[in-house]
């Protein structure tokens, strides 16, 4: 009977301890997997709107700390409140109000995660595991933005600040320690990667665009972003070429000038709608002679193809059609998928580290209470002593003060060390807290759990 | 009994092995790591090999090029000198692995060769010998490194043309840099080879009384080898040979160099290490 009672008590204690540490942390959100774009675009919260949202959220008594992550694929609100159910209710209501459509029920699109699961979720998001394109790098910048916005809005406290800062570190770590962000997974990046394998750095290389296709344009822009300088544009109609060249700040040519253009460039992107071949074998062969055999990288993203496939058999000519590029992309995606396991391992490690930090922090109010308890007794007893012995000189008093301080500190030293050690294990930590609370008759102040002013909290973490 | 020279020589083999294994290991590392251990291995091996050759030269009181053993060690030493100069600048782990594999292979081969200090042949007692040998071996070093980098070029070119990507695809440097490096090394190697042949011919005039002997297969083949490398520059300048063809040509040149070494082993003349030269 007594034993059963004891076990129930213990479970309650453990639960209470966890509630304090992790369970008050919560994320509510939606992403490209759970919600259609019509819903996502209405909930996109960025810039000034995000600051307002953050200030509004933390002004509610149910929310202590808040951060908002908003990208084109997701909107997620991370909060910490005294009661998780109330906080969740608050956030859902807030999101529902944002959508401003009375007949649109948001509920089915939302997911929510609590405590360490929410932490793990954020770490997965920042690693790009939750992204549309696996391992993409933009999300790391977006998480940083969310952190800075929350700092600006003064909506971060110790806990959420720590979580987001650590998330940024996780994002960096997985990208340096694994290949989750390595190897191009889009056609335009695959082209850049191949060009680098041929030319090394692209600085000073020139690009020729033949025809006006969207992918062609994107590829040229990506090449330019990686150092390619001169851009030439050739089109069947010269007017269209001029128009396109103006957008790139490049030179315009008509098709008659193709051999001259080819002689001058290193990388060619062809995407015309022509039903026949635009660059034939003979033209390229002659151009190569004029180029003195400098390598030529040809990218043919048109269907039907613009460039005679036999061109690839010429020395120093590297021809890639859209299928070749797709193959590269698929191969690279497969390689990223192989990295997921390693990323998950890092995330598990970091989540455990954060959990430990949380538990350790949980001890702070306990340790403070213990020390305050000791000081209080000491002060009271000293006062009584000095009242009874008024003849003591100031020097004697000082010595007695120092001596009693030492006694109290020595007495409490071992319990404090024990608490810090116990904090590494959640269950043990909880028992220690409870035991000390009982034995010393301590009361933890409400205020030391949460509700410390956000600005102060930020400084401390 | 291990002499000091032998001990140092074996230490060099060990360190080069360490360098090879370390560089081989970095191929599988996630980041392109340039480990301290790899650099220490190759540099340390170079120092020990230098000491070993110096001790041998002291024992002989002459340039150590009397036996096949000395020729192999001298060849590895000159190549390693060139490699150490390139290694840190280029940071091409694939090149390190291929070169260190070949160099360690040559050293392990030399382990099985007789190492006794045979008495110096009269024809080798000349001030011209070190000049001729140094120039030629420096040329061989440059040509060997050009060959190693040429192999990398051919491998990468094959992958980019056939669109078949192997494990090495991301480990190999860009084609452009590989080709340029091959060319630079040939621009060093070829003039050195030319000067080496001239020095050898002057040397022959001193000891034998004639500049050249076309009946001597070693000399004839050396000339063929020279022609092949000369051909590279001709084709490069006048026929516009670039890329795969030009690099393949240098591989042919290196094969001629290997054949040249084989001839040294077989024929009966002062370049031979198997038979004693008489008279």
XYZ file of C-alpha atoms in Angstrom:
740
model
C 0.000 0.000 0.000
C 2.656 2.441 1.121
C 4.951 1.400 -1.672
C 2.269 1.940 -4.299
C 1.622 5.358 -2.864
C 5.332 6.087 -3.041
C 5.539 5.116 -6.676
C 2.605 7.296 -7.630
C 4.147 10.193 -5.797
C 7.429 9.665 -7.626
C 5.772 9.623 -11.020
C 4.010 12.828 -10.200
C 7.245 14.403 -9.195
C 8.955 13.283 -12.384
C 6.081 14.539 -14.452
C 6.107 17.843 -12.661
C 9.801 18.212 -13.248
C 9.459 17.518 -16.971
C 6.608 19.949 -17.192
C 8.872 22.630 -15.897
C 11.700 21.878 -18.253
C 10.561 20.940 -21.691
C 6.890 20.456 -21.998
C 6.034 24.130 -21.868
C 7.734 24.484 -25.285
C 5.473 24.110 -28.287
C 5.334 24.536 -32.038
C 2.198 24.942 -34.103
C 2.513 25.247 -37.861
C 1.742 24.149 -41.350
C 3.958 23.381 -44.327
C 3.924 22.310 -47.973
C 3.050 18.770 -46.972
C 0.037 19.660 -44.832
C -1.447 22.731 -46.476
C -2.077 23.942 -50.035
C -0.431 27.121 -51.271
C -3.702 29.140 -50.989
C -3.612 28.614 -47.244
C 0.177 29.016 -46.878
C 0.323 32.325 -48.722
C -2.321 33.830 -46.450
C -0.291 32.900 -43.392
C 3.034 34.158 -44.634
C 4.238 36.396 -41.819
C 7.374 38.385 -42.526
C 8.938 41.807 -42.079
C 6.958 44.321 -40.050
C 4.033 41.917 -39.847
C 6.180 39.372 -38.105
C 7.341 41.881 -35.488
C 3.736 42.840 -34.792
C 2.721 39.213 -34.541
C 5.537 38.488 -32.084
C 4.698 41.470 -29.892
C 1.055 40.549 -29.944
C 1.765 36.938 -28.982
C 3.983 37.747 -26.006
C 1.525 40.356 -24.776
C -0.868 37.537 -23.922
C -0.544 36.042 -20.430
C -0.561 32.511 -21.870
C 2.626 33.100 -23.870
C 6.015 33.949 -22.343
C 8.304 33.593 -25.333
C 7.606 33.407 -29.077
C 9.353 33.070 -32.436
C 7.874 32.903 -35.931
C 9.451 31.025 -38.813
C 7.886 31.925 -42.125
C 9.004 30.807 -45.588
C 7.109 30.140 -48.782
C 6.780 26.521 -47.738
C 5.935 26.872 -44.084
C 4.662 29.037 -41.282
C 5.529 27.869 -37.803
C 5.038 29.538 -34.458
C 7.269 28.460 -31.574
C 6.097 29.481 -28.125
C 6.794 28.851 -24.475
C 4.001 29.399 -22.001
C 3.124 28.552 -18.413
C 0.493 26.066 -19.588
C 1.035 24.264 -22.839
C -2.648 23.685 -23.634
C -3.502 27.348 -23.131
C -0.535 28.451 -25.220
C -1.521 26.106 -27.998
C -5.070 27.403 -27.934
C -3.745 30.943 -28.128
C -1.511 30.223 -31.133
C -4.198 28.395 -33.071
C -6.596 31.259 -32.466
C -3.905 33.681 -33.556
C -3.299 31.790 -36.825
C -7.023 31.520 -37.446
C -7.315 35.261 -37.031
C -4.453 35.838 -39.493
C -6.181 33.944 -42.275
C -9.117 36.347 -42.106
C -11.555 33.990 -43.710
C -14.425 33.027 -41.419
C -15.403 29.876 -43.308
C -11.857 28.533 -43.634
C -11.082 26.151 -40.793
C -7.363 25.969 -40.262
C -7.423 23.031 -37.894
C -6.957 20.192 -40.457
C -3.799 21.804 -41.895
C -1.995 22.281 -38.608
C 0.509 20.099 -36.870
C 1.742 20.616 -33.335
C 4.649 19.269 -31.405
C 5.530 19.663 -27.760
C 8.743 19.692 -25.744
C 11.737 17.833 -27.107
C 9.699 16.759 -30.114
C 9.242 20.403 -31.016
C 12.994 20.940 -30.602
C 13.707 17.976 -32.823
C 11.263 19.324 -35.371
C 13.031 22.689 -35.525
C 16.414 20.946 -35.877
C 15.066 18.849 -38.740
C 13.646 21.938 -40.414
C 16.899 23.884 -40.147
C 18.818 20.896 -41.550
C 16.632 20.921 -44.638
C 15.179 17.468 -43.940
C 11.700 18.964 -43.968
C 12.289 21.066 -47.094
C 10.766 20.532 -50.517
C 14.293 20.126 -51.884
C 16.175 17.934 -49.465
C 19.046 19.701 -47.722
C 18.542 23.105 -49.374
C 20.521 25.868 -47.690
C 18.061 28.788 -47.670
C 16.215 27.484 -44.651
C 19.231 28.108 -42.429
C 19.104 31.805 -43.346
C 15.372 31.838 -42.726
C 15.798 30.375 -39.260
C 18.431 33.042 -38.546
C 15.920 35.663 -39.700
C 13.315 34.226 -37.360
C 15.821 34.488 -34.505
C 16.728 38.102 -35.320
C 13.100 39.117 -35.729
C 12.270 37.641 -32.327
C 15.254 39.428 -30.798
C 14.068 42.703 -32.324
C 10.550 42.166 -31.054
C 11.917 41.304 -27.607
C 9.933 38.103 -27.630
C 12.779 35.705 -26.832
C 13.616 34.519 -23.364
C 16.228 32.156 -22.040
C 14.632 28.984 -23.321
C 13.481 29.880 -26.811
C 16.641 31.931 -27.370
C 18.736 28.903 -26.529
C 16.650 26.644 -28.787
C 16.941 28.944 -31.808
C 20.603 29.686 -31.327
C 21.294 25.998 -31.098
C 19.134 25.378 -34.186
C 21.390 27.749 -36.169
C 24.420 25.817 -34.923
C 22.785 22.529 -35.915
C 22.091 23.924 -39.393
C 25.744 24.847 -39.793
C 26.984 21.609 -38.305
C 25.004 19.265 -40.548
C 26.139 21.185 -43.596
C 29.813 20.921 -42.720
C 29.797 17.425 -41.277
C 27.543 15.734 -43.811
C 26.908 16.039 -47.534
C 23.234 16.880 -47.070
C 23.766 20.253 -48.793
C 26.434 19.088 -51.221
C 26.004 18.242 -54.904
C 23.646 20.157 -57.153
C 20.004 19.105 -57.107
C 18.621 21.429 -59.780
C 19.347 21.634 -63.493
C 20.931 25.066 -63.265
C 23.178 24.108 -60.353
C 24.108 20.863 -62.061
C 25.291 22.980 -65.002
C 27.415 25.113 -62.674
C 28.894 22.023 -61.072
C 29.813 20.499 -64.427
C 31.290 23.780 -65.636
C 33.462 23.830 -62.539
C 34.700 20.348 -63.246
C 35.798 21.500 -66.665
C 37.023 25.052 -66.086
C 37.639 25.302 -62.362
C 36.643 28.785 -61.235
C 34.113 30.412 -63.554
C 35.456 33.930 -63.076
C 35.988 35.536 -66.435
C 34.242 32.770 -68.368
C 31.637 33.894 -70.867
C 28.213 32.424 -71.472
C 26.198 32.308 -74.677
C 22.447 31.862 -74.499
C 20.777 30.621 -77.668
C 17.005 31.052 -77.736
C 14.773 32.296 -74.963
C 13.721 29.571 -72.576
C 13.015 30.002 -68.920
C 15.402 27.253 -67.791
C 18.071 28.649 -70.093
C 17.715 32.063 -68.551
C 17.802 30.667 -65.024
C 20.898 28.609 -65.823
C 22.669 31.648 -67.252
C 21.816 33.652 -64.141
C 23.138 30.889 -61.896
C 26.370 30.718 -63.900
C 26.692 34.501 -63.660
C 26.106 34.309 -59.901
C 29.071 31.935 -59.746
C 31.463 34.236 -61.543
C 30.769 33.962 -65.264
C 31.099 37.479 -66.635
C 30.336 38.175 -70.284
C 26.914 37.132 -71.514
C 25.996 36.846 -75.161
C 22.468 36.312 -76.400
C 21.634 34.912 -79.821
C 18.105 34.571 -81.131
C 16.372 33.874 -84.404
C 14.764 37.282 -84.267
C 17.311 39.922 -83.462
C 14.754 42.129 -81.658
C 14.017 39.420 -79.131
C 17.757 38.931 -78.611
C 18.174 42.640 -77.872
C 15.310 42.505 -75.405
C 16.783 39.510 -73.602
C 20.326 40.887 -73.674
C 19.103 44.088 -72.047
C 17.858 42.068 -69.101
C 21.252 40.436 -68.633
C 23.332 43.436 -69.560
C 24.775 41.307 -72.363
C 25.361 41.555 -76.079
C 22.712 40.615 -78.658
C 23.309 38.649 -81.864
C 21.247 37.073 -84.596
C 21.705 33.423 -85.633
C 23.990 34.421 -88.527
C 26.600 35.419 -86.002
C 26.527 32.067 -84.173
C 30.022 30.932 -85.271
C 31.540 34.214 -84.040
C 29.665 33.901 -80.752
C 30.777 30.301 -80.291
C 34.385 31.264 -80.924
C 34.158 33.812 -78.105
C 32.404 31.859 -75.361
C 33.189 28.988 -73.029
C 29.720 27.889 -72.006
C 26.692 27.663 -74.290
C 23.111 27.199 -73.130
C 20.732 26.360 -75.930
C 16.975 26.375 -75.453
C 15.262 27.342 -78.679
C 11.925 26.024 -79.813
C 13.426 25.111 -83.169
C 12.236 21.794 -84.641
C 15.694 21.098 -86.099
C 19.322 21.228 -85.080
C 20.727 24.729 -84.531
C 24.387 23.781 -83.948
C 25.556 21.084 -86.299
C 28.699 18.984 -86.184
C 30.518 20.858 -88.940
C 29.892 24.269 -87.395
C 31.232 23.192 -84.026
C 34.209 21.422 -85.595
C 35.219 24.604 -87.406
C 34.602 26.723 -84.351
C 36.894 24.484 -82.310
C 39.664 25.118 -84.776
C 39.100 28.865 -84.464
C 39.107 28.521 -80.683
C 42.441 26.746 -80.853
C 40.764 23.814 -79.095
C 39.919 25.713 -75.919
C 37.326 23.561 -74.092
C 33.681 24.259 -74.912
C 30.851 23.291 -72.604
C 27.512 22.941 -74.382
C 24.233 22.627 -72.499
C 21.266 21.655 -74.620
C 18.061 21.960 -72.639
C 15.753 22.134 -75.659
C 13.380 19.350 -76.698
C 13.738 18.515 -79.557
C 17.465 19.004 -79.156
C 19.246 22.024 -80.617
C 22.714 20.525 -80.842
C 23.796 17.538 -82.890
C 24.650 14.841 -80.290
C 27.699 13.770 -82.302
C 29.311 17.052 -81.272
C 30.203 15.347 -77.991
C 32.645 13.105 -79.892
C 34.780 16.117 -80.810
C 37.833 16.641 -78.610
C 37.445 19.268 -75.891
C 33.707 19.618 -76.479
C 31.460 18.565 -73.613
C 27.824 18.308 -74.588
C 25.081 17.745 -72.021
C 21.436 17.472 -72.944
C 18.488 17.783 -70.550
C 18.496 14.037 -69.814
C 22.189 14.105 -68.921
C 21.549 16.951 -66.495
C 18.523 15.199 -65.023
C 20.655 12.126 -64.450
C 23.187 14.238 -62.560
C 20.411 15.778 -60.460
C 18.856 12.421 -59.616
C 22.196 10.931 -58.731
C 22.943 13.860 -56.434
C 19.530 13.663 -54.788
C 20.118 9.998 -54.092
C 23.434 10.912 -52.515
C 21.725 13.457 -50.279
C 19.178 10.873 -49.237
C 22.005 8.640 -48.133
C 23.069 11.382 -45.761
C 19.737 11.607 -43.936
C 20.751 8.998 -41.405
C 23.909 10.873 -40.455
C 21.934 14.110 -40.134
C 19.360 12.425 -37.912
C 22.154 11.199 -35.689
C 23.488 14.743 -35.272
C 19.980 16.001 -34.533
C 19.462 13.325 -31.871
C 22.790 14.322 -30.315
C 21.921 18.019 -30.290
C 18.439 17.393 -28.960
C 19.925 15.407 -26.097
C 22.380 18.230 -25.423
C 19.557 20.740 -25.269
C 17.505 18.496 -23.022
C 20.451 18.303 -20.651
C 20.863 22.063 -20.708
C 17.217 22.414 -19.858
C 17.489 20.008 -16.942
C 20.579 21.781 -15.677
C 18.796 25.109 -15.892
C 15.935 23.586 -13.997
C 18.292 23.211 -11.038
C 19.083 26.916 -10.956
C 16.023 27.963 -8.904
C 16.533 24.996 -6.589
C 20.161 25.878 -5.934
C 19.235 29.511 -5.416
C 16.557 28.525 -2.932
C 18.969 26.339 -1.045
C 21.531 29.115 -0.758
C 18.902 31.660 0.214
C 17.713 29.271 2.911
C 21.211 28.999 4.360
C 21.803 32.748 4.274
C 18.495 33.491 5.834
C 19.175 31.268 8.865
C 22.674 32.652 9.187
C 21.552 36.279 9.077
C 18.846 35.666 11.618
C 21.138 33.873 14.067
C 23.894 36.481 13.686
C 21.497 39.269 14.443
C 20.424 37.541 17.622
C 24.009 36.851 18.602
C 25.165 40.437 18.031
C 22.220 41.751 20.019
C 23.225 39.598 22.964
C 26.937 40.444 22.706
C 26.975 44.202 22.090
C 30.579 44.561 23.324
C 31.988 42.871 20.181
C 34.277 45.075 18.167
C 33.557 45.570 14.446
C 36.579 43.391 13.710
C 35.244 40.532 15.840
C 31.894 40.814 14.147
C 33.495 40.653 10.757
C 35.395 37.526 11.733
C 32.255 35.842 13.033
C 30.445 36.767 9.818
C 33.210 35.267 7.687
C 33.327 32.122 9.780
C 29.573 31.523 9.661
C 29.549 32.199 5.921
C 32.173 29.520 5.506
C 30.141 27.067 7.587
C 27.016 27.600 5.516
C 28.888 27.349 2.238
C 30.690 24.194 3.288
C 27.481 22.641 4.476
C 25.661 23.372 1.224
C 28.562 22.639 -1.091
C 27.953 18.911 -1.410
C 24.178 19.157 -1.955
C 24.716 21.756 -4.697
C 27.292 19.582 -6.470
C 24.941 16.623 -6.128
C 22.082 18.605 -7.656
C 24.186 19.680 -10.606
C 25.271 16.105 -11.219
C 21.757 14.773 -10.816
C 20.472 17.235 -13.405
C 22.092 15.103 -16.081
C 19.411 12.515 -15.571
C 15.874 13.773 -15.653
C 14.315 11.233 -13.271
C 17.106 11.358 -10.727
C 17.136 15.153 -10.845
C 13.439 15.246 -10.082
C 13.822 12.978 -7.067
C 16.703 15.049 -5.701
C 14.710 18.232 -6.064
C 11.765 16.728 -4.305
C 13.884 15.265 -1.495
C 15.707 18.521 -0.847
C 12.471 20.427 -0.990
C 11.021 18.128 1.639
C 14.069 17.942 3.921
C 14.764 21.676 3.941
C 11.156 22.713 3.673
C 11.912 24.871 0.646
C 9.413 26.714 -1.481
C 10.415 27.525 -5.055
C 9.303 30.967 -6.078
C 6.828 31.076 -8.936
C 8.820 33.793 -10.619
C 11.957 31.742 -10.999
C 10.222 29.290 -13.330
C 9.222 31.677 -16.027
C 8.102 35.193 -16.517
C 11.580 36.595 -16.127
C 11.687 39.606 -18.384
C 12.671 38.621 -21.936
C 15.486 41.135 -22.225
C 17.145 39.845 -19.090
C 16.691 36.269 -20.222
C 18.397 36.939 -23.533
C 21.438 38.331 -21.842
C 21.764 35.266 -19.684
C 21.848 32.747 -22.574
C 73.880 -5.741 -39.535
C 71.950 -2.608 -40.257
C 74.146 0.267 -41.247
C 73.016 3.818 -40.674
C 72.425 4.262 -44.360
C 70.218 1.164 -44.462
C 68.280 2.216 -41.387
C 67.549 5.662 -42.787
C 66.577 4.167 -46.136
C 64.092 1.806 -44.509
C 62.694 4.674 -42.438
C 62.079 6.575 -45.677
C 60.098 3.634 -47.075
C 58.051 3.454 -43.899
C 57.248 7.181 -43.877
C 56.307 7.174 -47.540
C 53.986 4.276 -46.801
C 52.413 6.311 -44.002
C 51.988 9.249 -46.394
C 50.322 7.008 -48.960
C 47.920 5.432 -46.478
C 47.008 8.792 -44.956
C 46.276 10.334 -48.326
C 44.361 7.243 -49.345
C 42.293 7.588 -46.190
C 41.425 11.216 -46.924
C 39.733 10.124 -50.146
C 36.979 8.687 -47.971
C 36.826 11.640 -45.595
C 33.811 13.881 -45.926
C 35.850 17.007 -46.145
C 38.841 17.277 -48.427
C 41.235 16.998 -45.559
C 44.889 17.772 -45.861
C 46.238 15.993 -42.922
C 49.399 16.902 -41.128
C 50.307 13.224 -41.052
C 50.287 12.979 -44.857
C 52.553 16.004 -45.245
C 54.850 14.829 -42.452
C 55.070 11.441 -44.144
C 56.098 12.711 -47.553
C 58.392 15.452 -46.241
C 59.934 13.149 -43.641
C 60.506 10.490 -46.251
C 62.225 13.051 -48.481
C 64.565 14.071 -45.653
C 65.461 10.470 -44.802
C 66.006 9.565 -48.440
C 68.272 12.590 -48.825
C 70.302 11.493 -45.808
C 70.455 7.932 -47.087
C 71.766 9.039 -50.490
C 74.251 11.387 -48.848
C 75.601 8.602 -46.619
C 75.973 6.385 -49.644
C 77.754 9.103 -51.571
C 80.128 9.585 -48.603
C 80.844 5.858 -48.401
C 81.530 5.810 -52.125
C 83.214 9.204 -52.228
C 81.327 9.628 -55.481
C 77.929 10.280 -56.980
C 75.675 7.321 -56.074
C 74.663 6.028 -59.487
C 76.688 2.843 -59.720
C 74.037 0.138 -59.216
C 70.415 -0.333 -60.170
C 69.550 0.153 -56.503
C 71.121 3.589 -56.486
C 69.438 4.499 -59.763
C 65.985 3.595 -58.441
C 66.486 5.432 -55.149
C 67.865 8.491 -56.952
C 64.875 8.443 -59.307
C 62.415 8.261 -56.416
C 64.316 11.015 -54.624
C 64.199 13.459 -57.543
C 60.534 12.708 -58.209
C 59.734 13.076 -54.528
C 61.527 16.430 -54.506
C 59.256 17.619 -57.298
C 56.222 16.112 -55.601
C 56.918 17.782 -52.263
C 57.151 21.115 -54.074
C 53.779 20.554 -55.777
C 51.876 18.768 -53.012
C 51.247 21.758 -50.760
C 50.454 24.155 -53.564
C 48.012 21.979 -55.447
C 46.355 20.028 -52.610
C 45.143 17.395 -55.022
C 44.582 14.331 -52.898
C 44.022 12.150 -55.986
C 47.460 13.143 -57.331
C 49.053 12.435 -53.951
C 47.568 8.964 -53.858
C 48.633 7.997 -57.386
C 52.129 9.420 -57.067
C 52.780 8.027 -53.590
C 51.553 4.630 -54.738
C 54.055 4.593 -57.623
C 56.912 5.988 -55.522
C 56.313 3.531 -52.680
C 56.104 0.717 -55.242
C 59.490 1.721 -56.687
C 61.052 1.874 -53.213
C 59.649 -1.535 -52.246
C 61.077 -2.888 -55.491
C 64.480 -1.430 -54.589
C 64.353 -3.318 -51.278
C 64.976 -6.521 -53.204
C 68.009 -5.183 -55.091
C 71.637 -5.845 -54.069
C 73.025 -2.919 -52.161
C 76.749 -3.664 -51.930
C 79.154 -0.907 -52.862
C 80.700 -2.281 -56.043
C 83.999 -0.684 -57.041
C 83.624 2.367 -59.212
C 83.971 1.816 -62.940
C 86.747 3.799 -64.554
C 84.392 5.327 -67.105
C 82.240 6.732 -64.347
C 85.082 8.596 -62.683
C 84.370 11.980 -64.161
C 83.167 15.405 -63.151
C 80.681 15.171 -66.000
C 78.817 12.274 -64.475
C 76.933 14.243 -61.787
C 75.987 16.940 -64.312
C 74.598 14.462 -66.820
C 72.797 12.339 -64.222
C 71.340 15.287 -62.304
C 69.903 16.908 -65.411
C 68.450 13.658 -66.704
C 66.950 12.610 -63.397
C 65.437 16.052 -62.826
C 63.864 15.701 -66.264
C 62.549 12.233 -65.394
C 61.007 13.616 -62.207
C 59.101 16.324 -64.098
C 58.026 13.888 -66.802
C 56.858 11.352 -64.218
C 54.770 13.955 -62.406
C 53.352 15.071 -65.761
C 52.410 11.440 -66.394
C 50.664 11.100 -63.015
C 48.668 14.285 -63.541
C 48.005 13.234 -67.136
C 46.398 10.039 -65.859
C 44.101 12.099 -63.638
C 43.199 14.259 -66.638
C 42.366 11.252 -68.786
C 40.231 9.743 -66.022
C 38.258 12.940 -65.467
C 37.900 13.629 -69.175
C 36.505 10.139 -69.684
C 33.933 10.682 -66.935
C 32.796 14.042 -68.277
C 32.515 12.782 -71.855
C 30.808 9.491 -71.108
C 28.726 10.977 -68.291
C 29.652 8.108 -66.068
C 30.540 9.325 -62.640
C 32.657 7.172 -60.422
C 33.835 7.573 -56.865
C 36.651 9.794 -58.130
C 34.432 12.326 -59.909
C 34.360 14.830 -57.061
C 37.935 14.128 -55.981
C 39.615 15.126 -59.214
C 40.578 18.727 -59.942
C 39.103 20.607 -62.921
C 40.269 19.523 -66.384
C 41.594 22.942 -67.189
C 43.947 22.988 -64.192
C 45.117 19.428 -64.810
C 45.972 20.125 -68.424
C 47.774 23.340 -67.549
C 49.835 21.540 -64.903
C 50.834 18.796 -67.353
C 51.987 21.479 -69.772
C 53.970 23.353 -67.125
C 55.736 20.160 -66.045
C 56.616 19.306 -69.635
C 57.969 22.810 -70.158
C 60.351 22.047 -67.263
C 61.028 18.427 -68.138
C 61.802 18.783 -71.817
C 64.562 21.424 -71.606
C 66.141 19.485 -68.717
C 66.057 16.328 -70.819
C 67.639 18.187 -73.734
C 70.409 19.585 -71.537
C 70.916 16.160 -69.965
C 71.411 14.559 -73.364
C 73.855 17.288 -74.398
C 75.788 16.856 -71.168
C 75.825 13.092 -71.708
C 77.113 13.515 -75.211
C 79.921 15.844 -74.068
C 80.725 13.335 -71.364
C 80.914 10.547 -73.958
C 83.318 12.674 -75.966
C 85.549 12.881 -72.874
C 85.660 9.155 -72.073
C 85.081 7.466 -75.392
C 86.252 10.050 -77.850
C 82.956 10.353 -79.727
C 79.753 12.299 -79.091
C 77.211 9.721 -80.054
C 77.029 6.042 -80.982
C 73.973 4.991 -82.959
C 74.760 1.315 -82.378
C 74.198 1.838 -78.680
C 70.455 1.053 -78.090
C 70.322 3.125 -74.919
C 71.468 6.242 -76.734
C 69.188 5.582 -79.676
C 66.186 5.061 -77.490
C 66.964 8.166 -75.473
C 66.847 10.066 -78.715
C 63.476 8.491 -79.611
C 62.183 9.537 -76.208
C 63.449 13.060 -76.771
C 61.716 13.108 -80.167
C 58.399 12.091 -78.607
C 58.510 14.934 -76.112
C 59.701 17.334 -78.788
C 56.740 16.121 -80.840
C 54.410 17.148 -78.031
C 55.521 20.760 -78.275
C 55.364 20.670 -82.068
C 51.821 19.299 -82.072
C 50.821 21.706 -79.302
C 52.131 24.756 -81.123
C 51.499 23.970 -84.756
C 48.708 21.382 -84.937
C 46.727 22.883 -82.051
C 46.689 19.676 -80.041
C 44.964 20.231 -76.744
C 43.163 18.198 -74.155
C 42.936 14.428 -74.466
C 45.220 14.018 -77.479
C 47.994 16.136 -76.066
C 47.809 14.371 -72.700
C 47.732 10.918 -74.306
C 50.908 11.900 -76.129
C 52.678 12.548 -72.855
C 51.576 9.126 -71.607
C 53.286 7.652 -74.681
C 56.371 9.670 -73.769
C 56.370 8.217 -70.272
C 56.066 4.683 -71.631
C 59.178 5.421 -73.724
C 60.894 6.470 -70.488
C 59.975 3.140 -68.874
C 61.294 1.261 -71.912
C 64.474 3.311 -71.676
C 64.943 2.084 -68.133
C 64.332 -1.500 -69.261
C 67.076 -1.104 -71.858
C 69.472 0.055 -69.136
C 68.941 -3.269 -67.428
C 69.595 -5.342 -70.511
C 72.383 -3.862 -72.539
C 76.094 -4.020 -72.029
C 77.370 -0.471 -71.641
C 78.058 2.096 -68.937
C 74.319 2.685 -68.540
C 73.884 -0.941 -67.592
C 73.560 -2.069 -64.026
C 73.486 -5.803 -64.616
C 76.772 -6.367 -66.401
C 80.038 -4.902 -65.458
C 81.458 -2.577 -68.013
C 84.880 -3.744 -69.138
C 87.475 -1.347 -70.388
